[in-house]
mmCIF file of C-alpha atoms in Angstrom:
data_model
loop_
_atom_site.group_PDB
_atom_site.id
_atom_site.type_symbol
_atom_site.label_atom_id
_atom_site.label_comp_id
_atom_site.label_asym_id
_atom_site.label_seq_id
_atom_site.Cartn_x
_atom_site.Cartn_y
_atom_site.Cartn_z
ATOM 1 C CA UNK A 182 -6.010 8.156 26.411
ATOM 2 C CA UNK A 183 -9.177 10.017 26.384
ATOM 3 C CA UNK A 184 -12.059 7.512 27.153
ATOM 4 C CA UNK A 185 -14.548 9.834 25.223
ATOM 5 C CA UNK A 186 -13.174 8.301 22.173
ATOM 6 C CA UNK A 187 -15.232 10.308 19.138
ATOM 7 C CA UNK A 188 -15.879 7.388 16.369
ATOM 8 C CA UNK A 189 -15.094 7.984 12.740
ATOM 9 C CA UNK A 190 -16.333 7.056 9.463
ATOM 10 C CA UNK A 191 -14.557 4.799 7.379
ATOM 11 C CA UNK A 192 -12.557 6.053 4.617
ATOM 12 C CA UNK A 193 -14.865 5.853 1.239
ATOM 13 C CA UNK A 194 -13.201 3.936 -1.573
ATOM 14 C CA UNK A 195 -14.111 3.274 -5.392
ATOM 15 C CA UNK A 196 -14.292 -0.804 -4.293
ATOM 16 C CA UNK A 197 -15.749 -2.496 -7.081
ATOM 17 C CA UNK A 198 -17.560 -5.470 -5.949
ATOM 18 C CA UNK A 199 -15.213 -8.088 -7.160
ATOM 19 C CA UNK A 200 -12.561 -6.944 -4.336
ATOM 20 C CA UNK A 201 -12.764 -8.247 -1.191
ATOM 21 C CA UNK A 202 -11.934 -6.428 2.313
ATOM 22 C CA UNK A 203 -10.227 -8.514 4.604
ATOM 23 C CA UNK A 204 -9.271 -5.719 6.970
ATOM 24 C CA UNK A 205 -10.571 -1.960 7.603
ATOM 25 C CA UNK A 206 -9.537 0.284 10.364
ATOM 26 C CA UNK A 207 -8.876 3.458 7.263
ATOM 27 C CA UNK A 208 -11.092 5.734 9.005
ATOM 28 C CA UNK A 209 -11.862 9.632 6.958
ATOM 29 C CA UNK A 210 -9.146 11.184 9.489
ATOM 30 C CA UNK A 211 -5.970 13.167 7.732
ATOM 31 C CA UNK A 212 -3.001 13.303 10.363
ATOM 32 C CA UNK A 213 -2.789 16.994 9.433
ATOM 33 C CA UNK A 214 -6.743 17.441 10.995
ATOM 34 C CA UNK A 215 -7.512 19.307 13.752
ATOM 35 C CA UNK A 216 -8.670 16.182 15.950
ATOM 36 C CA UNK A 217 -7.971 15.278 19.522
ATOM 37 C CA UNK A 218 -3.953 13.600 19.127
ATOM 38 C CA UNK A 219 -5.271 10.692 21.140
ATOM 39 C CA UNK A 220 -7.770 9.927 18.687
ATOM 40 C CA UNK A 221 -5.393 10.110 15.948
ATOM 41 C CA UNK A 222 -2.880 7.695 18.178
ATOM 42 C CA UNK A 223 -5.455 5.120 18.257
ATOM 43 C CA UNK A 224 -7.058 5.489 14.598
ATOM 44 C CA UNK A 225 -3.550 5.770 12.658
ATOM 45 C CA UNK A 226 -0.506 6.091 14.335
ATOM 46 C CA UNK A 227 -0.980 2.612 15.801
ATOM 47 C CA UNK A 228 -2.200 1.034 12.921
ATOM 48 C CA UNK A 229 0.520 -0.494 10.850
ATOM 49 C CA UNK A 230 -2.713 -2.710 9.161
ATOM 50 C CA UNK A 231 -5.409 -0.335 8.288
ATOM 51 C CA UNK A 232 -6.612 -1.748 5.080
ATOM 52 C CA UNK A 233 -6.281 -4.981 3.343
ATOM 53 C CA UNK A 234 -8.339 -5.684 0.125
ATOM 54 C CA UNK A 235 -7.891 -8.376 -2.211
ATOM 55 C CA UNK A 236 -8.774 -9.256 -5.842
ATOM 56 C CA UNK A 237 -7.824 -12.747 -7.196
ATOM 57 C CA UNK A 238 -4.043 -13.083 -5.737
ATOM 58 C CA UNK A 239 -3.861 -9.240 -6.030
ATOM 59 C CA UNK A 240 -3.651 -7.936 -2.584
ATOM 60 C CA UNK A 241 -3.200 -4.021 -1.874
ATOM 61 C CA UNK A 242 -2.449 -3.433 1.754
ATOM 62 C CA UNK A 243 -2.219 -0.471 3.360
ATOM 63 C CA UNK A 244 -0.294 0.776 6.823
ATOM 64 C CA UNK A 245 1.375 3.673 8.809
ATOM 65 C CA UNK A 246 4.162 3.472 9.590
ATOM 66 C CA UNK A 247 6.567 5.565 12.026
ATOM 67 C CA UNK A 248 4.794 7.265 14.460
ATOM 68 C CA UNK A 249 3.586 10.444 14.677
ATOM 69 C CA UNK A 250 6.296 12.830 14.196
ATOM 70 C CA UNK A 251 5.009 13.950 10.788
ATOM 71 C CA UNK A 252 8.468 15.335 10.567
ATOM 72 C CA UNK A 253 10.393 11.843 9.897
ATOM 73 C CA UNK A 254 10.543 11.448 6.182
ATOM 74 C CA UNK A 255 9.954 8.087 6.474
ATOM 75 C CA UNK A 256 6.606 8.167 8.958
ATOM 76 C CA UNK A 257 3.827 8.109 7.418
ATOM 77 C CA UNK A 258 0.714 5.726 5.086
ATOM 78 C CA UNK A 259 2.068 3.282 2.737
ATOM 79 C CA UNK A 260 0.599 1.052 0.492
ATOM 80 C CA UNK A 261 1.614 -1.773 -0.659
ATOM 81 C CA UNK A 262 0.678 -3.720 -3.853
ATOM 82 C CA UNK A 263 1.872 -7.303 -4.015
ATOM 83 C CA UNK A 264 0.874 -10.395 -6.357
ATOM 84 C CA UNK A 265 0.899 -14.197 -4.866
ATOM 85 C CA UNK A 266 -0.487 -16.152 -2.006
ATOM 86 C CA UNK A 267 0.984 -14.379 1.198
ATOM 87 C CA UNK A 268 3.373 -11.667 1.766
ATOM 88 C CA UNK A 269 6.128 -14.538 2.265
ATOM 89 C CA UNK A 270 5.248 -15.710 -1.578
ATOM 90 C CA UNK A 271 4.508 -12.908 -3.553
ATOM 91 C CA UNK A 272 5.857 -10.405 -6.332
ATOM 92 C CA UNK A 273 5.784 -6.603 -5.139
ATOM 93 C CA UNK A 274 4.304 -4.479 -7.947
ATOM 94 C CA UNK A 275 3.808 -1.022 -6.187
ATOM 95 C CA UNK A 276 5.560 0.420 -3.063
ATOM 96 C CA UNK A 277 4.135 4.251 -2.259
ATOM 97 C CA UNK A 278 4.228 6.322 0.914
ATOM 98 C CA UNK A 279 2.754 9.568 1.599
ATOM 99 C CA UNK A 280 1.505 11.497 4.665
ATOM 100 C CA UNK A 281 -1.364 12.877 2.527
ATOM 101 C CA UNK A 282 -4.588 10.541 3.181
ATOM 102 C CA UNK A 283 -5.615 12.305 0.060
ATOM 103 C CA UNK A 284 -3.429 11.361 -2.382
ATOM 104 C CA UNK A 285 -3.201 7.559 -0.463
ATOM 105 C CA UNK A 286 -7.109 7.562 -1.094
ATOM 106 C CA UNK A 287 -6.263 8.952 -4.826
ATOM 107 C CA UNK A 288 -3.501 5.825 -5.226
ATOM 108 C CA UNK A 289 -5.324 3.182 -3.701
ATOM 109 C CA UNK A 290 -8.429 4.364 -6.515
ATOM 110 C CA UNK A 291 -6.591 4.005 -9.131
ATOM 111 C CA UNK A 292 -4.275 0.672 -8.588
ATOM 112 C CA UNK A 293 -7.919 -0.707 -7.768
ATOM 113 C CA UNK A 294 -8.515 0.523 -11.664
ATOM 114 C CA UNK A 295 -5.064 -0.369 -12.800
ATOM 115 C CA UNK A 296 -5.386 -4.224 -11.242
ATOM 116 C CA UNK A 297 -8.830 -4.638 -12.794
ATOM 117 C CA UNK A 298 -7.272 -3.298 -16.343
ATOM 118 C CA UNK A 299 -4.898 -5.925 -16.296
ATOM 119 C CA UNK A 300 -1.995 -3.608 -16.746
ATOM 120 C CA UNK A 301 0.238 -5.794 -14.085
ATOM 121 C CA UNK A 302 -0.377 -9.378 -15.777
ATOM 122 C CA UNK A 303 2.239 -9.259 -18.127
ATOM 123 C CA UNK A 304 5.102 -8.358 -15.443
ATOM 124 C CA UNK A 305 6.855 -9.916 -12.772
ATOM 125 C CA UNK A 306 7.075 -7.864 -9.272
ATOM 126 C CA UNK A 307 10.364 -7.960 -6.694
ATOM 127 C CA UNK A 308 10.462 -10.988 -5.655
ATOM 128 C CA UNK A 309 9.955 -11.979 -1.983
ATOM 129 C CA UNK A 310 10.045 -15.816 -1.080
ATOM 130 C CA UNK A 311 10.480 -17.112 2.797
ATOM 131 C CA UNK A 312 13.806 -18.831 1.018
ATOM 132 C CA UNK A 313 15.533 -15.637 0.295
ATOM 133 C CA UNK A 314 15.984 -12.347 2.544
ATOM 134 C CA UNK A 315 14.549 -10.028 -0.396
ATOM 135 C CA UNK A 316 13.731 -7.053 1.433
ATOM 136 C CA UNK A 317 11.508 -4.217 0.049
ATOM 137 C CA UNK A 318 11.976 -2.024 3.245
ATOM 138 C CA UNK A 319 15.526 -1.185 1.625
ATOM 139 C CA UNK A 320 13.597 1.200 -1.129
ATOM 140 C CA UNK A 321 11.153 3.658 -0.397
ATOM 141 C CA UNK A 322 8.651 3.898 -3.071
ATOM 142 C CA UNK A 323 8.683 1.514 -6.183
ATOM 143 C CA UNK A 324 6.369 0.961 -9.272
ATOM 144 C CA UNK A 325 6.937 -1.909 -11.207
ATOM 145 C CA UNK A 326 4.866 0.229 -14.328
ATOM 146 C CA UNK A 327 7.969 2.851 -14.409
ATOM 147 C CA UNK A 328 10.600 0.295 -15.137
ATOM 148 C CA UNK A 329 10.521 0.813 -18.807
ATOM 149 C CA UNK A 330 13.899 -1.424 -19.266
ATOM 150 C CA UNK A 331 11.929 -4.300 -17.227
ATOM 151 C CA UNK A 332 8.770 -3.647 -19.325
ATOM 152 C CA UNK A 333 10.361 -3.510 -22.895
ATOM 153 C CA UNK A 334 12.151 -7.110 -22.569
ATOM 154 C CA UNK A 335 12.979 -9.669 -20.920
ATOM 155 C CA UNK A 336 15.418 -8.135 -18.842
ATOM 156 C CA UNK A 337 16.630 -8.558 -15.162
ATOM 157 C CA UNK A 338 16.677 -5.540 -13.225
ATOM 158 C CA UNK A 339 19.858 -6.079 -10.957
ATOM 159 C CA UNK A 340 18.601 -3.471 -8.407
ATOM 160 C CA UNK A 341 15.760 -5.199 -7.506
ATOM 161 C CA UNK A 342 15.472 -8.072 -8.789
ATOM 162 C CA UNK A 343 13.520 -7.457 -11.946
ATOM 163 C CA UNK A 344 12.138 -9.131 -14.914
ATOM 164 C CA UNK A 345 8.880 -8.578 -17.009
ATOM 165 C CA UNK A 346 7.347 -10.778 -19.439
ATOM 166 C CA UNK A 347 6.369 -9.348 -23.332
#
């Protein structure tokens, strides 16, 4: 690792001030930029927490995951949108991954504007409890807004464990 380490500005964000950052290591860096790979090792590649914000019991939480072969489908940001008191208690609303730090930046925006709409109150996320072994790492993206069976009725969603209320 290079010990001239170049520091980076944080990632800008349309935070309103009713959010709360509990964690921020989302630095302005795209994995595609043409930076020193050490410096991208140590500002995203190894940084399966790089941003944790909460609002109420609405916490968005953001990671990379993989490493950095940009070539594994699966490596890249994700984000993470859960409802509840820890991940352990909560109901997942929104599951997205992409390698773009643009269009994470452009998600994160507007599930900030989505949360303070109030679109998610009237549904119920995946649910993860430390009773049960529900396990959102089996999907790869998921948006509790798309369901349109789970948002029309009260209906369970077999697949994941669904229900919304109307």
């Amino acid at each position: 690792m290079s010990s001239n380490q170049t520091t980076y500005k944080l990632q800008s964000l349309d935070l309103p001030s009713d959010w709360s950052v509990r964690r921020n290591e989302f630095y302005d860096i795209d994995p595609t930029d043409n930076i020193p790979e050490d410096d991208k090792f140590l500002n995203i590649y190894c940084q399966e927490d790089l941003l944790l914000i909460q609002k109420e019991n609405y916490h968005l939480d953001l990671g990379w995951y993989g490493s950095d072969n940009l070539d594994n489908e699966l490596t890249g940001y994700c984000i993470h949108l859960f409802k509840g008191d820890s991940w352990l208690i909560s109901e997942l609303l929104v599951k997205f991954r992409s390698k773009d730090k643009n269009e994470i930046v452009d998600q994160i925006n507007s599930l900030i504007k989505t949360v303070d709409n109030k679109d998610f109150e009237r549904l119920i996320g995946y649910q993860v409890s430390e009773e049960n072994s529900n396990d959102f790492t089996d999907f790869d993206e998921f948006d509790i807004r798309k369901n349109k069976k789970a948002r029309c009725a009260n209906i369970g969603y077999s697949k994941f464990g669904l229900t919304a209320l109307i």
